[in-house]
CSV table of C-alpha atoms in Angstrom, one decimal:
chain,number,residue,atom,x,y,z
K,1,MET,CA,-64.1,-0.9,8.0
K,2,ILE,CA,-61.6,-3.6,7.5
K,3,MET,CA,-62.9,-6.1,10.1
K,4,PRO,CA,-66.5,-6.3,8.8
K,5,LYS,CA,-65.2,-6.7,5.3
K,6,LEU,CA,-62.9,-9.5,6.4
K,7,LEU,CA,-65.8,-11.2,8.2
K,8,ARG,CA,-68.1,-11.0,5.2
K,9,THR,CA,-65.3,-12.4,3.0
K,10,LEU,CA,-64.7,-15.3,5.4
K,11,LEU,CA,-68.4,-16.1,5.6
K,12,ARG,CA,-68.9,-16.0,1.9
K,13,HIS,CA,-66.0,-18.3,1.1
K,14,ALA,CA,-66.0,-20.5,4.2
K,15,SER,CA,-66.2,-24.0,2.7
K,16,CYS,CA,-64.1,-26.0,5.1
K,17,ILE,CA,-64.1,-26.7,8.8
K,18,GLY,CA,-60.8,-24.8,9.3
K,19,ALA,CA,-62.3,-21.5,8.1
K,20,ALA,CA,-65.4,-21.9,10.2
K,21,ALA,CA,-63.3,-22.5,13.3
K,22,ALA,CA,-61.3,-19.4,12.5
K,23,ILE,CA,-64.5,-17.3,12.3
K,24,ALA,CA,-65.8,-18.8,15.5
K,25,ALA,CA,-62.6,-17.9,17.3
K,26,MET,CA,-62.7,-14.3,16.1
K,27,LEU,CA,-66.3,-13.9,17.1
K,28,ALA,CA,-65.6,-15.4,20.6
K,29,ILE,CA,-62.7,-13.1,21.3
K,30,SER,CA,-64.1,-9.8,20.2
K,31,PRO,CA,-67.0,-9.5,22.7
K,32,SER,CA,-64.9,-10.4,25.7
K,33,ALA,CA,-62.7,-7.4,25.1
K,34,ALA,CA,-65.7,-5.1,24.7
K,35,ASP,CA,-67.5,-6.3,27.8
K,36,GLU,CA,-64.9,-4.7,30.1
K,37,THR,CA,-65.7,-1.1,29.0
K,38,HIS,CA,-68.8,-1.3,26.8
K,39,LEU,CA,-72.3,-2.6,27.5
K,40,THR,CA,-75.1,-2.8,24.9
K,41,VAL,CA,-78.8,-3.2,25.8
K,42,ALA,CA,-80.4,-4.9,22.8
K,43,ALA,CA,-84.1,-4.3,23.5
K,44,TYR,CA,-86.6,-2.6,25.8
K,45,GLY,CA,-87.1,-4.0,29.3
K,46,LEU,CA,-83.8,-5.9,29.6
K,47,ASP,CA,-82.1,-5.9,33.0
K,48,LYS,CA,-78.3,-6.1,33.2
K,49,GLN,CA,-76.2,-7.1,36.1
K,50,PHE,CA,-72.4,-6.4,36.2
K,51,ASP,CA,-69.5,-5.5,38.5
K,52,LEU,CA,-67.7,-2.2,38.2
K,53,GLU,CA,-64.4,-1.5,39.8
K,54,LEU,CA,-64.0,1.6,41.9
K,55,ASN,CA,-63.0,4.7,40.0
K,56,LYS,CA,-63.7,3.0,36.7
K,57,SER,CA,-66.3,3.7,34.0
K,58,VAL,CA,-68.4,1.8,31.5
K,59,ILE,CA,-70.2,2.9,28.3
K,60,VAL,CA,-73.8,1.8,28.1
K,61,ASP,CA,-75.7,1.9,24.7
K,62,LEU,CA,-79.5,1.9,25.1
K,63,PRO,CA,-82.2,0.8,22.5
K,64,GLY,CA,-84.3,4.0,22.9
K,65,ASP,CA,-84.1,7.7,23.7
K,66,VAL,CA,-83.7,8.4,27.4
K,67,ALA,CA,-85.8,11.1,28.9
K,68,GLU,CA,-85.1,10.4,32.7
K,69,VAL,CA,-82.4,8.7,34.7
K,70,ILE,CA,-82.9,7.5,38.3
K,71,VAL,CA,-79.9,6.4,40.4
K,72,SER,CA,-80.9,4.8,43.8
K,73,GLN,CA,-77.5,5.3,45.4
K,74,PRO,CA,-75.8,8.3,43.8
K,75,ALA,CA,-72.9,8.0,46.3
K,76,VAL,CA,-72.1,4.6,44.9
K,77,ALA,CA,-72.3,5.2,41.1
K,78,GLY,CA,-73.0,8.2,38.9
K,79,THR,CA,-74.4,8.5,35.3
K,80,VAL,CA,-73.5,11.0,32.6
K,81,MET,CA,-75.7,11.0,29.4
K,82,ARG,CA,-73.4,11.7,26.4
K,83,THR,CA,-76.4,11.4,23.9
K,84,THR,CA,-80.0,10.4,24.3
K,85,ARG,CA,-79.0,6.7,23.8
K,86,ARG,CA,-75.5,6.5,25.3
K,87,ALA,CA,-74.7,6.8,29.0
K,88,ILE,CA,-71.4,6.6,30.9
K,89,VAL,CA,-71.6,5.0,34.4
K,90,GLN,CA,-68.9,5.7,36.9
K,91,GLY,CA,-68.0,3.9,40.1
K,92,ILE,CA,-67.7,6.3,43.0
K,93,SER,CA,-67.6,4.2,46.1
K,94,ALA,CA,-67.8,0.5,47.1
K,95,GLY,CA,-71.4,-0.8,47.3
K,96,SER,CA,-74.4,-1.8,45.2
K,97,THR,CA,-77.0,0.3,43.4
K,98,ASN,CA,-79.4,0.2,40.4
K,99,ILE,CA,-80.0,2.7,37.6
K,100,PHE,CA,-83.3,3.2,35.8
K,101,PHE,CA,-83.5,4.6,32.3
K,102,LEU,CA,-87.0,5.9,31.3
K,103,ASP,CA,-88.3,7.3,28.0
K,104,SER,CA,-90.5,10.3,27.4
K,105,ALA,CA,-93.7,8.1,27.9
K,106,GLY,CA,-92.4,6.9,31.3
K,107,ARG,CA,-91.7,3.4,30.1
K,108,THR,CA,-88.6,1.5,31.5
K,109,ILE,CA,-86.0,1.2,28.8
K,110,SER,CA,-83.6,-0.8,31.0
K,111,VAL,CA,-82.5,-1.3,34.6
K,112,LEU,CA,-78.8,-1.8,35.5
K,113,ASP,CA,-77.9,-3.6,38.8
K,114,ILE,CA,-74.3,-2.6,39.6
K,115,GLU,CA,-71.9,-3.8,42.2
K,116,VAL,CA,-69.0,-1.4,42.7
K,117,THR,CA,-65.9,-3.2,44.0
K,118,LYS,CA,-62.6,-1.9,45.2
K,119,GLU,CA,-59.6,-2.4,43.1
K,120,PRO,CA,-57.7,-5.5,44.0
K,121,SER,CA,-55.1,-4.8,46.7
K,122,GLN,CA,-51.5,-4.8,45.4
K,123,VAL,CA,-50.4,-5.8,48.9
K,124,GLY,CA,-52.7,-8.8,48.9
K,125,SER,CA,-51.5,-9.9,45.4
K,126,ALA,CA,-47.8,-9.5,46.3
K,127,LEU,CA,-48.3,-11.4,49.6
K,128,GLU,CA,-50.1,-14.3,47.9
K,129,THR,CA,-47.4,-14.6,45.3
K,130,ALA,CA,-44.7,-14.5,48.0
K,131,LEU,CA,-46.4,-17.2,50.1
K,132,ALA,CA,-46.8,-19.5,47.1
K,133,ARG,CA,-43.1,-19.2,46.4
K,134,VAL,CA,-41.9,-19.5,50.0
K,135,LEU,CA,-44.3,-22.4,50.9
K,136,PRO,CA,-44.4,-24.8,48.0
K,137,GLY,CA,-47.4,-27.2,48.2
K,138,SER,CA,-49.5,-24.7,50.1
K,139,ARG,CA,-52.7,-23.1,48.9
K,140,ILE,CA,-53.1,-19.8,50.7
K,141,ASN,CA,-55.6,-17.1,49.7
K,142,VAL,CA,-55.0,-13.5,50.8
K,143,GLU,CA,-57.5,-10.8,51.2
K,144,SER,CA,-56.2,-7.3,52.0
K,145,VAL,CA,-58.0,-4.1,53.0
K,146,SER,CA,-56.3,-0.8,53.4
K,147,LEU,CA,-57.5,1.3,56.3
K,148,GLY,CA,-55.6,4.5,56.4
K,149,ASP,CA,-51.9,3.7,56.6
K,150,ALA,CA,-52.5,0.1,57.9
K,151,ASN,CA,-53.1,-3.0,55.8
K,152,ARG,CA,-55.5,-5.6,57.2
K,153,VAL,CA,-54.7,-9.1,55.9
K,154,VAL,CA,-56.9,-12.2,56.0
K,155,LEU,CA,-55.2,-15.5,55.3
K,156,SER,CA,-57.2,-18.6,54.4
K,157,GLY,CA,-56.5,-21.9,52.7
K,158,THR,CA,-54.4,-25.0,53.5
K,159,VAL,CA,-50.8,-25.9,54.2
K,160,LEU,CA,-49.0,-29.2,54.6
K,161,ALA,CA,-47.6,-28.8,58.1
K,162,GLY,CA,-48.1,-26.8,61.2
K,163,GLU,CA,-44.8,-25.0,60.9
K,164,ASP,CA,-46.0,-23.5,57.6
K,165,VAL,CA,-48.7,-21.7,59.5
K,166,ASP,CA,-46.1,-19.9,61.6
K,167,ARG,CA,-44.0,-19.1,58.5
K,168,ALA,CA,-47.1,-17.7,56.7
K,169,MET,CA,-47.8,-15.5,59.7
K,170,ALA,CA,-44.2,-14.3,59.8
K,171,VAL,CA,-44.4,-13.3,56.1
K,172,ALA,CA,-47.8,-11.7,56.4
K,173,THR,CA,-46.7,-9.7,59.5
K,174,GLN,CA,-44.0,-8.0,57.4
K,175,PHE,CA,-46.7,-6.9,54.9
K,176,ALA,CA,-49.3,-5.9,57.5
K,177,GLY,CA,-46.9,-4.2,60.0
K,178,SER,CA,-48.0,-6.2,63.1
K,179,PRO,CA,-49.6,-9.5,64.0
K,180,GLU,CA,-52.7,-7.7,65.1
K,181,ASN,CA,-53.4,-6.8,61.5
K,182,VAL,CA,-53.3,-10.4,60.3
K,183,ALA,CA,-56.3,-12.8,60.7
K,184,ASN,CA,-55.1,-16.4,60.4
K,185,LEU,CA,-57.7,-18.9,59.1
K,186,ILE,CA,-55.3,-21.4,57.6
K,187,THR,CA,-55.9,-25.1,58.2
K,188,VAL,CA,-53.4,-27.9,58.1
K,189,SER,CA,-54.2,-30.6,55.5
K,190,GLY,CA,-51.3,-33.0,56.2
K,191,ALA,CA,-51.2,-35.8,58.8
K,192,GLN,CA,-50.7,-34.3,62.2
K,193,GLN,CA,-50.8,-37.2,64.6
K,194,VAL,CA,-47.5,-38.7,65.7
K,195,MET,CA,-47.1,-42.0,67.6
K,196,LEU,CA,-43.9,-42.4,69.6
K,197,LYS,CA,-42.7,-45.9,70.4
K,198,VAL,CA,-40.2,-45.9,73.2
K,199,THR,CA,-38.2,-48.8,74.7
K,200,VAL,CA,-36.5,-48.2,78.1
K,201,ALA,CA,-34.2,-51.0,79.2
K,202,GLU,CA,-32.1,-50.8,82.4
K,203,VAL,CA,-29.9,-53.5,83.9
K,204,SER,CA,-28.4,-53.0,87.4
K,205,ARG,CA,-26.0,-55.3,89.3
K,206,GLU,CA,-24.8,-54.9,92.8
K,207,ALA,CA,-22.3,-56.8,95.0
K,208,VAL,CA,-21.9,-56.1,98.8
K,209,LYS,CA,-19.2,-57.6,101.0
K,210,GLN,CA,-18.8,-57.1,104.7
K,211,PHE,CA,-16.2,-58.4,107.1
K,212,GLY,CA,-15.6,-57.4,110.7
K,213,ILE,CA,-14.4,-58.7,114.0
K,214,ASN,CA,-15.8,-57.5,117.4
K,215,LEU,CA,-13.3,-58.3,120.1
K,216,SER,CA,-13.8,-57.7,123.8
K,217,ALA,CA,-11.7,-58.8,126.8
K,218,SER,CA,-11.9,-58.2,130.5
K,219,LEU,CA,-9.5,-58.9,133.4
K,220,ALA,CA,-10.5,-58.6,137.1
K,221,GLY,CA,-8.1,-58.6,139.9
K,222,GLY,CA,-9.1,-57.6,143.4
K,223,ASN,CA,-10.9,-54.3,143.3
K,224,LEU,CA,-9.6,-53.5,139.8
K,225,SER,CA,-11.4,-54.4,136.6
K,226,THR,CA,-9.9,-53.8,133.1
K,227,SER,CA,-11.6,-54.4,129.7
K,228,ILE,CA,-10.8,-53.9,126.0
K,229,LEU,CA,-13.6,-53.2,123.6
K,230,SER,CA,-13.4,-53.3,119.8
K,231,THR,CA,-16.9,-53.3,118.3
K,232,GLN,CA,-16.7,-52.2,114.6
K,233,PRO,CA,-19.9,-51.0,112.8
K,234,LEU,CA,-21.0,-52.4,109.5
K,235,GLY,CA,-23.3,-50.9,106.9
K,236,GLY,CA,-21.6,-47.5,106.6
K,237,ALA,CA,-21.0,-47.7,102.8
K,238,SER,CA,-23.8,-50.1,101.9
K,239,ASN,CA,-26.4,-49.1,104.5
K,240,VAL,CA,-26.8,-52.8,105.3
K,241,ALA,CA,-26.6,-53.9,108.9
K,242,THR,CA,-26.0,-57.6,109.6
K,243,THR,CA,-25.7,-59.9,112.5
K,244,SER,CA,-24.7,-63.0,110.6
K,245,GLY,CA,-21.4,-64.6,111.5
K,246,ALA,CA,-19.9,-66.7,114.3
K,247,GLY,CA,-18.8,-66.1,117.9
K,248,VAL,CA,-16.4,-67.6,120.4
K,249,GLY,CA,-15.7,-67.0,124.1
K,250,LEU,CA,-13.0,-68.0,126.5
K,251,ASN,CA,-12.8,-67.7,130.3
K,252,VAL,CA,-9.5,-68.4,132.1
K,253,GLY,CA,-9.7,-67.4,135.8
K,254,ALA,CA,-10.2,-63.7,136.0
K,255,LEU,CA,-9.6,-63.3,132.2
K,256,SER,CA,-12.7,-63.2,130.0
K,257,LEU,CA,-12.3,-63.1,126.2
K,258,GLU,CA,-15.1,-62.9,123.6
K,259,ALA,CA,-14.8,-62.5,119.9
K,260,SER,CA,-17.5,-62.4,117.2
K,261,LEU,CA,-17.0,-62.6,113.5
K,262,ARG,CA,-19.5,-60.8,111.3
K,263,ALA,CA,-19.5,-61.4,107.6
K,264,LEU,CA,-21.9,-60.8,104.7
K,265,GLU,CA,-21.8,-61.3,101.0
K,266,ARG,CA,-24.8,-60.2,98.9
K,267,GLN,CA,-25.4,-60.0,95.2
K,268,GLY,CA,-28.4,-58.3,93.6
K,269,GLY,CA,-29.6,-57.7,90.1
K,270,MET,CA,-32.5,-55.7,88.6
K,271,ARG,CA,-33.9,-55.4,85.1
K,272,THR,CA,-36.3,-52.7,84.1
K,273,LEU,CA,-38.1,-52.8,80.7
K,274,ALA,CA,-40.8,-50.5,79.6
K,275,GLU,CA,-42.3,-50.1,76.1
K,276,PRO,CA,-44.8,-47.2,76.2
K,277,ASN,CA,-46.5,-46.0,73.1
K,278,LEU,CA,-47.8,-42.4,73.0
K,279,THR,CA,-49.8,-40.5,70.4
K,280,ALA,CA,-50.0,-36.7,70.2
K,281,ILE,CA,-51.0,-34.0,67.8
K,282,SER,CA,-48.2,-32.1,66.1
K,283,GLY,CA,-47.1,-29.3,68.4
K,284,GLN,CA,-48.8,-30.8,71.5
K,285,SER,CA,-47.2,-32.6,74.4
K,286,ALA,CA,-47.9,-36.1,75.7
K,287,GLU,CA,-46.7,-37.7,79.0
K,288,PHE,CA,-46.5,-41.3,80.3
K,289,LEU,CA,-45.7,-42.7,83.7
K,290,ALA,CA,-45.3,-46.4,84.5
K,291,GLY,CA,-44.6,-46.6,88.2
K,292,GLY,CA,-46.2,-45.1,91.2
K,293,GLU,CA,-45.8,-42.6,94.1
K,294,TYR,CA,-44.3,-42.9,97.6
K,295,PRO,CA,-44.8,-40.6,100.5
K,296,VAL,CA,-42.1,-38.2,101.6
K,297,PRO,CA,-42.3,-36.4,104.9
K,298,THR,CA,-42.4,-32.6,104.4
K,299,ASN,CA,-43.3,-31.1,107.8
K,300,VAL,CA,-43.6,-32.0,111.5
K,301,ASP,CA,-45.8,-29.7,113.7
K,302,LYS,CA,-45.4,-29.1,117.4
K,303,GLU,CA,-47.7,-32.0,118.2
K,304,GLY,CA,-45.6,-34.5,116.3
K,305,THR,CA,-48.0,-34.8,113.3
K,306,VAL,CA,-46.1,-35.5,110.2
K,307,THR,CA,-47.2,-34.1,106.8
K,308,TYR,CA,-46.4,-36.1,103.7
K,309,SER,CA,-46.2,-35.3,100.0
K,310,PHE,CA,-46.0,-37.9,97.2
K,311,LYS,CA,-43.2,-38.2,94.8
K,312,GLU,CA,-43.4,-40.1,91.5
K,313,PHE,CA,-41.1,-42.9,90.6
K,314,GLY,CA,-40.8,-45.3,87.7
K,315,VAL,CA,-40.4,-44.9,83.9
K,316,LYS,CA,-41.6,-41.5,82.8
K,317,LEU,CA,-41.8,-40.1,79.3
K,318,ALA,CA,-42.8,-36.7,77.9
K,319,PHE,CA,-42.4,-35.7,74.3
K,320,THR,CA,-43.6,-32.9,71.9
K,321,PRO,CA,-43.6,-33.7,68.2
K,322,THR,CA,-43.7,-31.2,65.3
K,323,VAL,CA,-44.4,-32.5,61.8
K,324,LYS,CA,-42.3,-30.7,59.2
K,325,ALA,CA,-43.4,-29.9,55.6
K,326,SER,CA,-40.6,-32.2,54.4
K,327,GLY,CA,-42.1,-35.1,56.2
K,328,ALA,CA,-39.5,-35.1,59.0
K,329,ILE,CA,-40.6,-35.1,62.6
K,330,GLN,CA,-39.0,-32.8,65.2
K,331,MET,CA,-39.2,-34.2,68.7
K,332,ALA,CA,-38.4,-32.8,72.1
K,333,VAL,CA,-38.0,-35.9,74.3
K,334,ASP,CA,-37.7,-36.0,78.0
K,335,THR,CA,-37.5,-39.4,79.7
K,336,SER,CA,-36.4,-40.7,83.1
K,337,VAL,CA,-36.1,-43.8,85.2
K,338,SER,CA,-36.3,-43.4,88.9
K,339,GLU,CA,-36.8,-45.6,92.0
K,340,PRO,CA,-36.7,-45.2,95.8
K,341,SER,CA,-33.3,-46.1,97.2
K,342,ALA,CA,-31.8,-46.6,100.6
K,343,GLU,CA,-28.7,-44.8,99.3
K,344,GLY,CA,-28.9,-41.2,100.3
K,345,SER,CA,-31.7,-41.7,102.8
K,346,PHE,CA,-31.6,-40.3,106.3
K,347,SER,CA,-33.6,-40.5,109.5
K,348,VAL,CA,-35.1,-37.8,111.6
K,349,GLY,CA,-36.3,-39.3,114.8
K,350,ALA,CA,-38.5,-42.2,114.0
K,351,VAL,CA,-39.1,-41.0,110.5
K,352,THR,CA,-36.9,-42.2,107.6
K,353,ILE,CA,-36.8,-40.1,104.5
K,354,PRO,CA,-35.8,-42.3,101.5
K,355,GLY,CA,-33.6,-41.2,98.7
K,356,THR,CA,-34.3,-41.4,95.0
K,357,ARG,CA,-32.1,-43.0,92.3
K,358,GLU,CA,-32.9,-41.4,89.0
K,359,ARG,CA,-31.5,-41.7,85.4
K,360,SER,CA,-32.8,-39.2,82.9
K,361,ALA,CA,-32.2,-38.0,79.3
K,362,LYS,CA,-33.5,-34.9,77.6
K,363,THR,CA,-32.9,-34.0,73.9
K,364,THR,CA,-34.4,-32.5,70.8
K,365,VAL,CA,-33.9,-34.3,67.5
K,366,GLU,CA,-35.3,-34.5,64.0
K,367,LEU,CA,-36.1,-37.9,62.5
K,368,TYR,CA,-38.1,-39.3,59.6
K,369,PRO,CA,-41.0,-41.7,60.4
K,370,GLY,CA,-39.7,-45.2,61.2
K,371,MET,CA,-36.2,-44.0,62.1
K,372,THR,CA,-34.9,-44.9,65.6
K,373,LEU,CA,-33.1,-42.6,68.0
K,374,ALA,CA,-30.8,-44.6,70.5
K,375,ILE,CA,-29.8,-42.9,73.7
K,376,ALA,CA,-27.1,-45.2,74.9
K,377,GLY,CA,-23.9,-45.0,76.8
K,378,LEU,CA,-25.7,-44.1,80.1
K,379,MET,CA,-23.5,-46.4,82.2
K,380,GLU,CA,-22.6,-46.1,85.8
K,381,ASP,CA,-19.9,-48.0,87.7
K,382,LYS,CA,-19.5,-47.2,91.4
K,383,VAL,CA,-17.2,-48.7,94.0
K,384,ARG,CA,-17.7,-47.7,97.6
K,385,GLN,CA,-15.8,-49.1,100.6
K,386,GLN,CA,-15.3,-48.1,104.2
K,387,ILE,CA,-12.9,-49.4,106.8
K,388,ASN,CA,-13.4,-48.9,110.6
K,389,GLN,CA,-10.6,-49.8,113.0
K,390,LEU,CA,-9.2,-49.3,116.4
K,391,PRO,CA,-6.4,-46.7,116.2
K,392,GLY,CA,-3.0,-48.2,116.3
K,393,LEU,CA,-4.0,-51.8,116.7
K,394,GLY,CA,-5.8,-51.8,113.4
K,395,ASN,CA,-2.6,-51.0,111.6
K,396,ILE,CA,-0.8,-54.1,112.8
K,397,PRO,CA,-0.2,-56.5,109.8
K,398,ILE,CA,-2.3,-59.7,110.0
K,399,LEU,CA,-3.3,-59.3,113.6
K,400,GLY,CA,-4.7,-55.9,112.9
K,401,ALA,CA,-7.7,-57.6,111.2
K,402,LEU,CA,-8.9,-58.5,114.7
K,403,PHE,CA,-9.5,-54.8,115.3
K,404,ARG,CA,-11.1,-53.5,112.1
K,405,SER,CA,-14.0,-54.1,109.8
K,406,ARG,CA,-14.5,-53.5,106.0
K,407,ASP,CA,-17.6,-52.6,104.1
K,408,PHE,CA,-17.4,-52.9,100.3
K,409,VAL,CA,-20.0,-52.1,97.6
K,410,HIS,CA,-19.7,-52.5,93.8
K,411,SER,CA,-22.6,-51.4,91.7
K,412,GLN,CA,-23.0,-51.3,87.9
K,413,THR,CA,-26.0,-49.8,85.9
K,414,GLU,CA,-26.6,-49.5,82.2
K,415,LEU,CA,-29.5,-47.7,80.6
K,416,VAL,CA,-30.6,-47.7,77.0
K,417,ILE,CA,-33.5,-45.7,75.5
K,418,LEU,CA,-34.8,-46.3,72.0
K,419,VAL,CA,-37.3,-43.8,70.4
K,420,THR,CA,-39.1,-44.4,67.1
K,421,PRO,CA,-41.7,-41.9,65.7
K,422,TYR,CA,-44.5,-42.8,63.3
K,423,VAL,CA,-47.1,-40.6,61.5
K,424,VAL,CA,-50.4,-42.3,62.1
K,425,GLN,CA,-54.0,-42.0,61.0
K,426,PRO,CA,-57.1,-43.0,62.9
K,427,SER,CA,-57.7,-46.8,62.7
K,428,PRO,CA,-60.7,-49.0,63.2
K,429,TYR,CA,-61.2,-51.2,66.2
K,430,VAL,CA,-58.1,-53.1,67.3
K,431,PRO,CA,-58.7,-56.7,68.6
K,432,THR,CA,-57.6,-57.6,72.1
K,433,PRO,CA,-57.0,-60.9,73.8
K,434,LEU,CA,-60.3,-60.4,75.8
K,435,ASP,CA,-62.4,-60.5,72.6
K,436,ASP,CA,-62.5,-64.3,72.6
K,437,THR,CA,-62.2,-64.9,76.3
K,438,TYR,CA,-65.1,-66.5,78.2
K,439,VAL,CA,-65.5,-67.7,81.7
K,440,ALA,CA,-65.2,-71.5,82.0
K,441,SER,CA,-68.2,-73.6,82.7
K,442,ASP,CA,-68.7,-75.4,86.0
K,443,ALA,CA,-67.5,-78.7,84.6
K,444,GLU,CA,-64.3,-77.2,83.1
K,445,ALA,CA,-63.6,-75.4,86.4
K,446,ILE,CA,-64.2,-78.4,88.6
K,447,PHE,CA,-62.8,-81.3,86.6
K,448,LEU,CA,-60.1,-79.5,84.5
K,449,GLY,CA,-59.3,-76.6,86.8
K,450,HIS,CA,-59.7,-74.0,84.1
K,451,LEU,CA,-60.7,-70.5,84.9
K,452,GLU,CA,-61.4,-69.6,81.2
K,453,LYS,CA,-63.2,-71.5,78.5
K,454,THR,CA,-61.0,-73.2,75.8
K,455,TYR,CA,-62.2,-72.2,72.4
K,456,GLY,CA,-61.6,-73.5,68.9
K,457,VAL,CA,-61.5,-77.2,69.9
K,458,GLY,CA,-61.4,-79.3,66.7
K,459,GLN,CA,-62.6,-76.5,64.4
K,460,ARG,CA,-61.1,-73.7,62.3
K,461,ASP,CA,-64.1,-71.4,62.1
K,462,GLY,CA,-63.2,-68.0,63.7
K,463,MET,CA,-59.5,-68.9,64.0
K,464,ARG,CA,-56.8,-67.5,61.8
K,465,GLY,CA,-54.5,-69.8,60.0
K,466,THR,CA,-54.8,-73.6,60.1
K,467,TYR,CA,-54.7,-74.3,63.8
K,468,SER,CA,-56.6,-77.3,65.2
K,469,GLY,CA,-57.0,-78.9,68.6
K,470,SER,CA,-57.3,-77.3,72.0
K,471,VAL,CA,-56.2,-73.6,71.7
K,472,GLY,CA,-57.1,-70.5,73.7
K,473,PHE,CA,-56.3,-68.6,76.9
K,474,ILE,CA,-55.9,-70.5,80.1
K,475,LEU,CA,-55.1,-68.8,83.4
K,476,ASP,CA,-52.9,-71.0,85.6
């Protein structure tokens, strides 16, 4: 044969490292190709273990003449003796078995431990290739088993983001036919905790002006008494009733004249600032409320018992983050600022039901970590005024002011919401101001009026930087 002659020639004339390397390469390649379909048992008593694909065969050469063959599981593998020293082993069904080859004297020539495996699923291989192409950076392993016309698929491995899990399920469902045929064991290897830093700033200004004259006059003559009444209400637009002002009265014989001037000017301002920080796992929701609850009457029974429920007010925040494979963060943000207000309230008997003033914003955006979303332009400018007058007399120029009242309200509100997401990892203990806070001694409390001990006096140990002198926390 050509190959043995070539080997002998190379061995006879090999005098350099290059020729020896070439021989070693040829010797290393040739057995690997033979091991797939051909197995040789070199000596008596040697046991061999190997895997055999279903519906495939392997040739086994034995060192002695075989007189008897024993197969423990004939349904798994079968043996056909071509000669007394050559056998053909065939894989019949998935499973494991062993085959004993005995000679005429009953001695064991060899024992083969065989594991018959099914042919790799073409569906599983195609699905694994598709997932690697569609989801770069993921490491998804696919195992597929065909049961009748259905394909059962098991997904395992890791992906970079939670959305990749849903994409892998969508692709696998197309191969398996339905979600019930897919077992999802994929884990997310990327960072999945998102911290949302929110700043809610609101400025509100309000100006209220009221002016009214209550005029009353009476004239009595004999048995006849006549009077004029012009009492104008205040607080219709602003819901603010006032008795401030000045009054004057005049009595001339049977004529009695009284006039009261009621006037009010009020200015108010309010500032709301909240900076909540929330942390949530990708795909999960987190909520925050800085405020409280106030009772709202909901029912009154026949005996007059009032039933209350509680309504939240303050700065409220809810968000749901989703980390993308690209590193971006998709967020569904829902935030609101509310407070009880006299505006819109009404009374039922002795019970007053307050109104609620609320500003809210709800949106879904996609940002990269560290970028800030600004929800601005939430401005409100309202002017409310109301005039009450005596018909006819109130329309008289100049003198008509004696018979009417004016209620004027001008309110302005501006709301700004800043949202900044960060991808975070668990961190060690974070120091707080209470770590170095101690209760003051009796001497410090009595003579210095301190509630807390002053630390770091004249020393730098335990302090950051180069501070010296009396430093620390002092409660006034």
